[in-house]
Tab-separated table of N, CA and C in Angstrom:
chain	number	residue	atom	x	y	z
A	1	UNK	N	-21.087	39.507	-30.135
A	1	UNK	CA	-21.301	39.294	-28.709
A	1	UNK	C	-19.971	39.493	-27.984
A	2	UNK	N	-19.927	40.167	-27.077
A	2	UNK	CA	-18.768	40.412	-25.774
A	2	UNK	C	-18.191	39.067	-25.013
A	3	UNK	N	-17.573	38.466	-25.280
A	3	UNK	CA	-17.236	37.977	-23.989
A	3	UNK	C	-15.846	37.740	-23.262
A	4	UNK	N	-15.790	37.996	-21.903
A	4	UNK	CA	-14.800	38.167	-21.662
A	4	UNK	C	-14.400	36.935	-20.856
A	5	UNK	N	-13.168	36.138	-20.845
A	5	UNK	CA	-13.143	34.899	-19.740
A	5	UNK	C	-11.639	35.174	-19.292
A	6	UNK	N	-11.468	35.585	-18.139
A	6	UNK	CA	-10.030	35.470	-17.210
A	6	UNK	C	-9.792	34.217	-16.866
A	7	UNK	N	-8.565	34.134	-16.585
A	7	UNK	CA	-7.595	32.754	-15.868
A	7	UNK	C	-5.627	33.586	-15.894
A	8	UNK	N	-5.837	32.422	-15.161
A	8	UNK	CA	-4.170	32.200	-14.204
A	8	UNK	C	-4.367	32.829	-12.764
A	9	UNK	N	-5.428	33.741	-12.374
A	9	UNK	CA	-5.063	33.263	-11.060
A	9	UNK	C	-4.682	32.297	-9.780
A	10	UNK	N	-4.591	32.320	-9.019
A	10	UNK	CA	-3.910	31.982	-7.935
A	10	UNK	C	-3.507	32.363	-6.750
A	11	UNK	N	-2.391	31.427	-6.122
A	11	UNK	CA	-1.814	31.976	-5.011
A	11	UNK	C	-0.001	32.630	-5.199
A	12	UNK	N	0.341	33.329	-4.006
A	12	UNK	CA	1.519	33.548	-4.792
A	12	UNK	C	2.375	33.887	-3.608
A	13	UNK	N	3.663	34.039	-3.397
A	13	UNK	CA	4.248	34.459	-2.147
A	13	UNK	C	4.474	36.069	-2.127
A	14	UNK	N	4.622	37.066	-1.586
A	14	UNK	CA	4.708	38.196	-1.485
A	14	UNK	C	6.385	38.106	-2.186
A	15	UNK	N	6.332	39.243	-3.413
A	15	UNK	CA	7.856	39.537	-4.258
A	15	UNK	C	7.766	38.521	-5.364
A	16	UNK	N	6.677	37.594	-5.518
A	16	UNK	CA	6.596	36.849	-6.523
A	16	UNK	C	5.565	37.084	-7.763
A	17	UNK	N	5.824	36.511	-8.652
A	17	UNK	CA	4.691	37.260	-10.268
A	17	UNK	C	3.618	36.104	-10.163
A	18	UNK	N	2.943	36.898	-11.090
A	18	UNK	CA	1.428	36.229	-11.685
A	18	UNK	C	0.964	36.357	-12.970
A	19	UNK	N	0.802	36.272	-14.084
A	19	UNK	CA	0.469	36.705	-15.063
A	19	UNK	C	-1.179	35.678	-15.029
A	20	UNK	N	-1.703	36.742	-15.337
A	20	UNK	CA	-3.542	36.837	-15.562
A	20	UNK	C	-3.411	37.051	-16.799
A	21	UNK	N	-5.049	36.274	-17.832
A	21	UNK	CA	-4.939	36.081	-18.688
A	21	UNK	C	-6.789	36.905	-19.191
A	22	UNK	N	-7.010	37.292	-20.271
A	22	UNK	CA	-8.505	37.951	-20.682
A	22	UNK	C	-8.613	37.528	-21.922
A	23	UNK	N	-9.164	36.224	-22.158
A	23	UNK	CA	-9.828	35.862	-23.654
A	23	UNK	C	-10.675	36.606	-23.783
A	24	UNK	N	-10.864	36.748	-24.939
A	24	UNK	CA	-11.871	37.949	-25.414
A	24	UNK	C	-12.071	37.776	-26.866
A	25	UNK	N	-13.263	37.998	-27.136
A	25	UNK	CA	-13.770	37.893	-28.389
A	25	UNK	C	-13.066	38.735	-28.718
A	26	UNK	N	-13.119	38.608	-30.649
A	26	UNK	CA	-13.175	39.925	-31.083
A	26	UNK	C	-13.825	40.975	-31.279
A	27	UNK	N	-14.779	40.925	-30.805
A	27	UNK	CA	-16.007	41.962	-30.767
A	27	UNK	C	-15.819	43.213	-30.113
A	28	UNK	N	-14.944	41.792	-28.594
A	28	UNK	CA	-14.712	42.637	-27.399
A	28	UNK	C	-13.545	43.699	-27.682
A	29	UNK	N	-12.660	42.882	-28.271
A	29	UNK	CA	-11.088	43.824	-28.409
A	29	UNK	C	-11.189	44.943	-28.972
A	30	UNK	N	-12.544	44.984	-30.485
A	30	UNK	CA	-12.656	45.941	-31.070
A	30	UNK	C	-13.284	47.284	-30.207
A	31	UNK	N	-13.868	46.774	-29.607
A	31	UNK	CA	-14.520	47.929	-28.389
A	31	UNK	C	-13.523	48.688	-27.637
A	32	UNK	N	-12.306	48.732	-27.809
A	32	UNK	CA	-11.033	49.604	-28.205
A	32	UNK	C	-10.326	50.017	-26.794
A	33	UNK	N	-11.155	49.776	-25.351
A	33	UNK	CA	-10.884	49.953	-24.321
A	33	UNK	C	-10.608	48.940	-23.332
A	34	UNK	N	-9.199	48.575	-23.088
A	34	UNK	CA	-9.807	46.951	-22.129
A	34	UNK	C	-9.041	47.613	-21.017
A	35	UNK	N	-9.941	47.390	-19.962
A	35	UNK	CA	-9.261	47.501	-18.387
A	35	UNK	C	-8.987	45.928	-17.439
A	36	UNK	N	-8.205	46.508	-16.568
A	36	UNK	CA	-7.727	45.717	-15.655
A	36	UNK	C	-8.338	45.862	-14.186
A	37	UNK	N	-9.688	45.386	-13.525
A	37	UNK	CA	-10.098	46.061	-12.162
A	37	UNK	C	-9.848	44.768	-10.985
A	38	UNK	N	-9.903	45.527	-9.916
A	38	UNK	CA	-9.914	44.505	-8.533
A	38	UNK	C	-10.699	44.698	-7.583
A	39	UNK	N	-10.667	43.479	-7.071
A	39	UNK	CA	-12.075	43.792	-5.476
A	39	UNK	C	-11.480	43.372	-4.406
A	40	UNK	N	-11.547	43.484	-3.449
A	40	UNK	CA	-10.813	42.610	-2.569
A	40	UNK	C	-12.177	42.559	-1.528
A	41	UNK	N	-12.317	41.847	-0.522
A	41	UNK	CA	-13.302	41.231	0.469
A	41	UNK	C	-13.454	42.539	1.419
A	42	UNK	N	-15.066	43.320	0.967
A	42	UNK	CA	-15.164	44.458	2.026
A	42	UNK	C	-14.759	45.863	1.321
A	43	UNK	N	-14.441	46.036	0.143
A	43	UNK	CA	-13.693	47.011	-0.313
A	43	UNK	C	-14.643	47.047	-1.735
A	44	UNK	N	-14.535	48.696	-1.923
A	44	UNK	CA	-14.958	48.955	-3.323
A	44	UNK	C	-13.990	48.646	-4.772
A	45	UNK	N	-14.722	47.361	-5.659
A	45	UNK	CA	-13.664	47.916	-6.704
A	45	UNK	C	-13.156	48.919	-7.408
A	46	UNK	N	-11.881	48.237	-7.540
A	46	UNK	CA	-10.886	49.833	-8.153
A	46	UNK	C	-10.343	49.101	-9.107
A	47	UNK	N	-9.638	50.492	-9.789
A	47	UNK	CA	-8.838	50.307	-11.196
A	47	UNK	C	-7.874	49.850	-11.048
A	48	UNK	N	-6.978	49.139	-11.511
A	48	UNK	CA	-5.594	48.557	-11.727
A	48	UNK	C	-5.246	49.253	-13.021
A	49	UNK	N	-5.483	49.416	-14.550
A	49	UNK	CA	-4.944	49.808	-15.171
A	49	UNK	C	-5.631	50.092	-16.461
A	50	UNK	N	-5.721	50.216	-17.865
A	50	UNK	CA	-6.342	49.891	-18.843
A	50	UNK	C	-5.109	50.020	-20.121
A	51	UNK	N	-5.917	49.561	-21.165
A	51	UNK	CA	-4.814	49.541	-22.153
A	51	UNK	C	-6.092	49.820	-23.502
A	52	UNK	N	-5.513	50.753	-24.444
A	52	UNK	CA	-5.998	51.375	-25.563
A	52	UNK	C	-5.830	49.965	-26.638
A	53	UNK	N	-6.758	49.286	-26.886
A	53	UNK	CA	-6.146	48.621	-28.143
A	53	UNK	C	-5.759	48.797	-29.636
A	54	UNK	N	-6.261	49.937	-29.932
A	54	UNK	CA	-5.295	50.803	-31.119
A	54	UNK	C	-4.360	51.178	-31.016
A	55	UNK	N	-4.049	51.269	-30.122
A	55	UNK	CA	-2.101	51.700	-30.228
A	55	UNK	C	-1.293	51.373	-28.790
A	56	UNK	N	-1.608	50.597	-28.436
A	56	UNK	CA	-1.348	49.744	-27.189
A	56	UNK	C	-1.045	50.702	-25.908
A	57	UNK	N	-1.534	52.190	-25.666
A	57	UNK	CA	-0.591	52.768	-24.643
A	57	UNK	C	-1.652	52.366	-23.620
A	58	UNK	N	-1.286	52.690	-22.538
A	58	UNK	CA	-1.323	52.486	-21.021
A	58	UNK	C	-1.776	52.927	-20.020
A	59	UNK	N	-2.648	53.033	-19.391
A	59	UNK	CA	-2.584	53.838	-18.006
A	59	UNK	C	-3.393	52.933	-16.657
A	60	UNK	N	-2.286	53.228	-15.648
A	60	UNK	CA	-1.617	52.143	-14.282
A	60	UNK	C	-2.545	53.126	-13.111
A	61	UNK	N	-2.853	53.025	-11.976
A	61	UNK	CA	-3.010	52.973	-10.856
A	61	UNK	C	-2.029	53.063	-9.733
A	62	UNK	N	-1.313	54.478	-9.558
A	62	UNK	CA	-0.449	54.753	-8.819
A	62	UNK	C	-0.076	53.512	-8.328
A	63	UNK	N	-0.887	52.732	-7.132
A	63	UNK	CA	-0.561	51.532	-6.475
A	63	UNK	C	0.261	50.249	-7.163
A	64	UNK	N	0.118	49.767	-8.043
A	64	UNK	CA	0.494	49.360	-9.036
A	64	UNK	C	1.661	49.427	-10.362
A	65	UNK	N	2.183	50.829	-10.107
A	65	UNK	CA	2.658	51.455	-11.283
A	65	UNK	C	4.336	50.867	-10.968
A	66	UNK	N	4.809	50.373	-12.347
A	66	UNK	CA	6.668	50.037	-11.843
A	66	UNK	C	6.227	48.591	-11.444
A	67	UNK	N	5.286	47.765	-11.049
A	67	UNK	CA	4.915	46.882	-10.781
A	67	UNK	C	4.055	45.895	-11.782
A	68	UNK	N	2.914	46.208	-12.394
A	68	UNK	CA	2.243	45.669	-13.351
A	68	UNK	C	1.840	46.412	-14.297
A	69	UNK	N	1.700	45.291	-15.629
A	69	UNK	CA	2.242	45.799	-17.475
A	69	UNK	C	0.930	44.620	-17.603
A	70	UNK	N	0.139	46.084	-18.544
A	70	UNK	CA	-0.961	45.621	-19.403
A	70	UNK	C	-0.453	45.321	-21.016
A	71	UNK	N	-0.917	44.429	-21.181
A	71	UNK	CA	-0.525	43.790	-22.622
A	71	UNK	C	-1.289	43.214	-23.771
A	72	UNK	N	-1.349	43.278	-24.937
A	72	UNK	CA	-2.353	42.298	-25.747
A	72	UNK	C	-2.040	41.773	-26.466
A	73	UNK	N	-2.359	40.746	-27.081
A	73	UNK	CA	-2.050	39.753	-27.811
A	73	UNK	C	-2.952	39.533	-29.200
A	74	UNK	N	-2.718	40.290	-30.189
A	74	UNK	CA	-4.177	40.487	-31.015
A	74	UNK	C	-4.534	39.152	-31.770
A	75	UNK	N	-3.034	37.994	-32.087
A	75	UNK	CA	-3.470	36.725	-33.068
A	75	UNK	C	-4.190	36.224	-31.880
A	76	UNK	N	-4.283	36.359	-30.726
A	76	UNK	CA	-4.674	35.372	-30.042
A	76	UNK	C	-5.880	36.011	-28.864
A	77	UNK	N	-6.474	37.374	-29.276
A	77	UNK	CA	-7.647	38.158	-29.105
A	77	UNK	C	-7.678	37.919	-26.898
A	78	UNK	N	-6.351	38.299	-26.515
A	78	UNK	CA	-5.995	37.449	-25.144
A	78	UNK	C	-5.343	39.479	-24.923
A	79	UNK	N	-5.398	39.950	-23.610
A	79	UNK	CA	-5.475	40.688	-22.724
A	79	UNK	C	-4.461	40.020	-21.464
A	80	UNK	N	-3.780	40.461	-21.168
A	80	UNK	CA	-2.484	40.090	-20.106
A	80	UNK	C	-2.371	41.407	-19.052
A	81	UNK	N	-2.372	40.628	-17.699
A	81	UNK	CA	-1.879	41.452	-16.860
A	81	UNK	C	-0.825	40.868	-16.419
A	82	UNK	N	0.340	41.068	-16.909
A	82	UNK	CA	2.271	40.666	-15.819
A	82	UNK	C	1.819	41.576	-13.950
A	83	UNK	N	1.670	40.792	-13.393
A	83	UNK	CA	1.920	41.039	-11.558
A	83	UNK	C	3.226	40.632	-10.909
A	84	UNK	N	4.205	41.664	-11.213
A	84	UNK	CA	5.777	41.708	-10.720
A	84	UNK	C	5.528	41.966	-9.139
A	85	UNK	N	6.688	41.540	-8.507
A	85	UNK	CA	6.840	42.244	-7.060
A	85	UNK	C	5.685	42.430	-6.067
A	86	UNK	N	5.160	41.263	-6.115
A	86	UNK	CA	3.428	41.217	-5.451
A	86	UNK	C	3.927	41.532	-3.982
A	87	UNK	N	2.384	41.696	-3.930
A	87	UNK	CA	2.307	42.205	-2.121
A	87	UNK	C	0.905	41.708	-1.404
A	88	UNK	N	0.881	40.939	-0.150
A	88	UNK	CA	-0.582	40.885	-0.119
A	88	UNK	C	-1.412	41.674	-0.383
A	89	UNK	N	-1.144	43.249	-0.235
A	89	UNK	CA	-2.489	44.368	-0.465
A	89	UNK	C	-2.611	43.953	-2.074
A	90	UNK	N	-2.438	42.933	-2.615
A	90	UNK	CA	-2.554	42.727	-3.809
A	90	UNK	C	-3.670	42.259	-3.978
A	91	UNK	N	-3.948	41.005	-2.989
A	91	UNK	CA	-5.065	39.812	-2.934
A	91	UNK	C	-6.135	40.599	-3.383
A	92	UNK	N	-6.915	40.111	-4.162
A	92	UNK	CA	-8.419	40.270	-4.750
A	92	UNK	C	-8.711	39.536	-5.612
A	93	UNK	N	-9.916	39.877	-6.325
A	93	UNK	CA	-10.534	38.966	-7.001
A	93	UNK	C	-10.334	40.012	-8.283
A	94	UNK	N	-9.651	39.951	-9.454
A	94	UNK	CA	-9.648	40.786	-10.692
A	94	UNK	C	-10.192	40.377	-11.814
A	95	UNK	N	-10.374	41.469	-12.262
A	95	UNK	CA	-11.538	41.599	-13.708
A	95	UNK	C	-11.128	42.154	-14.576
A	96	UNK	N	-11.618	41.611	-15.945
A	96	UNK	CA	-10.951	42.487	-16.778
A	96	UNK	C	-12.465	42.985	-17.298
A	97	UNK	N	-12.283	44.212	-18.340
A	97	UNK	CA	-13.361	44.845	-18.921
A	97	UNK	C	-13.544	45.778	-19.966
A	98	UNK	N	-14.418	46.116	-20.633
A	98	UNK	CA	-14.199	46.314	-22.072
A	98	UNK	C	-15.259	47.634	-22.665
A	99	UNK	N	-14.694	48.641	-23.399
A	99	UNK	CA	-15.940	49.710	-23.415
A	99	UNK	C	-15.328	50.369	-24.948
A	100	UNK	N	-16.436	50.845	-25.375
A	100	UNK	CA	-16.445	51.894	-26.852
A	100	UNK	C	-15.310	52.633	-26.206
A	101	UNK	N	-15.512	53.270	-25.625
A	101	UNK	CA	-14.519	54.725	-25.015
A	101	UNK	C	-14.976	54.987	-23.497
A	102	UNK	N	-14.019	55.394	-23.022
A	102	UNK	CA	-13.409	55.539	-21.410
A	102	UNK	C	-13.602	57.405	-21.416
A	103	UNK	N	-13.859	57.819	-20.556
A	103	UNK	CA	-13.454	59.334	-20.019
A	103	UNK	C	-12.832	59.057	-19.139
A	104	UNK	N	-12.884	58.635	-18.029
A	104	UNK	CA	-12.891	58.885	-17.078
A	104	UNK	C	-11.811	56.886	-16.914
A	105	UNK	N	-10.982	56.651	-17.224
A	105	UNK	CA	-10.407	55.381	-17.534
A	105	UNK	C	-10.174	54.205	-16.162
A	106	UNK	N	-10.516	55.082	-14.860
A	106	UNK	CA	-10.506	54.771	-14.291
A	106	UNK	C	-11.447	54.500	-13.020
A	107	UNK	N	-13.091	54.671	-13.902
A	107	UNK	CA	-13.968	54.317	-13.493
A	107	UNK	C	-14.989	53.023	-14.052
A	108	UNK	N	-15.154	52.349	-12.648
A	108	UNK	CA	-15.778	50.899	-13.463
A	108	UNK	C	-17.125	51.116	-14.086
A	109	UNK	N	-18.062	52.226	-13.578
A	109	UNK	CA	-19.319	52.458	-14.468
A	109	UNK	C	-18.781	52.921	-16.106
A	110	UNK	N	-17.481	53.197	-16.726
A	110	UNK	CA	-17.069	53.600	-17.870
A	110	UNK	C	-16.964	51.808	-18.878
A	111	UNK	N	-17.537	50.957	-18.289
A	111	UNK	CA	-17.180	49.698	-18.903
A	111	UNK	C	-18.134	49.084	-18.771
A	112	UNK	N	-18.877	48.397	-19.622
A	112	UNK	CA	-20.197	47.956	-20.146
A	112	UNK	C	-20.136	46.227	-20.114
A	113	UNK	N	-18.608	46.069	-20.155
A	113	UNK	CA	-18.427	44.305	-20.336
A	113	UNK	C	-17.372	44.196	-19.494
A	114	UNK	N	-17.934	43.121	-18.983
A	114	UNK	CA	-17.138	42.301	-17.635
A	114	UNK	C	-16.988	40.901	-17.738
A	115	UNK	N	-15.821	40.553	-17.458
A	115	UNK	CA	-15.545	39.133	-17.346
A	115	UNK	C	-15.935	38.500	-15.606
A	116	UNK	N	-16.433	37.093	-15.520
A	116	UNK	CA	-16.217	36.726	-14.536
A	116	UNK	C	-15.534	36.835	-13.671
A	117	UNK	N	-13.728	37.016	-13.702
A	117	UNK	CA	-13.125	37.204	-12.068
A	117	UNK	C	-11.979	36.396	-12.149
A	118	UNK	N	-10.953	36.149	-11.940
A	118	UNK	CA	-10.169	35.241	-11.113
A	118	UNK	C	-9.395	35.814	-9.943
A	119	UNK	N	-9.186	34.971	-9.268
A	119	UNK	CA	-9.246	35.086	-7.886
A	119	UNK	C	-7.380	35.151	-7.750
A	120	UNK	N	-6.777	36.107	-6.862
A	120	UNK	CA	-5.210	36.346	-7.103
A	120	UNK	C	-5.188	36.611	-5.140
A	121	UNK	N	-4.372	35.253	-4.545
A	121	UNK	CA	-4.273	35.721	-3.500
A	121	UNK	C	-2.553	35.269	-3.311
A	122	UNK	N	-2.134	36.646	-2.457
A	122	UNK	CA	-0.611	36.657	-2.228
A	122	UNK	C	-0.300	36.874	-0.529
A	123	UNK	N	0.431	36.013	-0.248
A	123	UNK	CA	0.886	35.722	1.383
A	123	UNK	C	2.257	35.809	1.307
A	124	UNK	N	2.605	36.487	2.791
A	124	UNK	CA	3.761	37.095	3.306
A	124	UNK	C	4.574	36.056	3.277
């Protein structure tokens, strides 16, 4: 069974970090694709980033990039997003999510498992 559960969001001051957290089965991790997505109030979700869990590489969301580092933690089956140098256009509600294989890595119909959400809001 999949499941995905986020935490550490919050609030944060604009230029300040956040690190978000993605428990995850192992079921989930093995499903070899974990992304990083966001929503914000009124707006379509978008990609923030994903990370390959066979060989840990990467891929960021222009907006984002130089700014936030996808990470995993395999003894502890945990998914990390580091949020350096925040900005309010940051604020949303983020998700993490989980798929066999990605084409397209930066589309949310490419991901079959979704975690609930935590909520990341940053003020000027």
């Amino acid at each position: 069974q999949v499941q995905l559960v986020e935490s550490g969001g919050g609030s944060a001051q604009a230029c300040g970090s956040l690190r978000l957290s993605c428990a995850a089965t192992k079921y989930a991790l093995s499903r070899n694709y974990m992304g990083w997505f966001r929503q914000a109030p009124g707006k379509e979700r978008e990609a923030v980033g994903n990370l390959y869990a066979r060989d840990g590489s990467t891929n960021y969301a222009d907006c984002v990039k130089g700014r936030f580092t996808i990470s995993q933690d395999d003894s502890k089956n945990t998914l990390y997003l580091q949020m350096d140098s925040l900005k309010p256009a940051d604020t949303a509600m983020y998700y993490c999510a989980a798929s066999n294989f990605v084409g397209r890595w930066w589309d949310a119909v490419e991901y079959p498992y979704w975690g609930q959400g935590t909520q990341v809001t940053v003020s000027s």
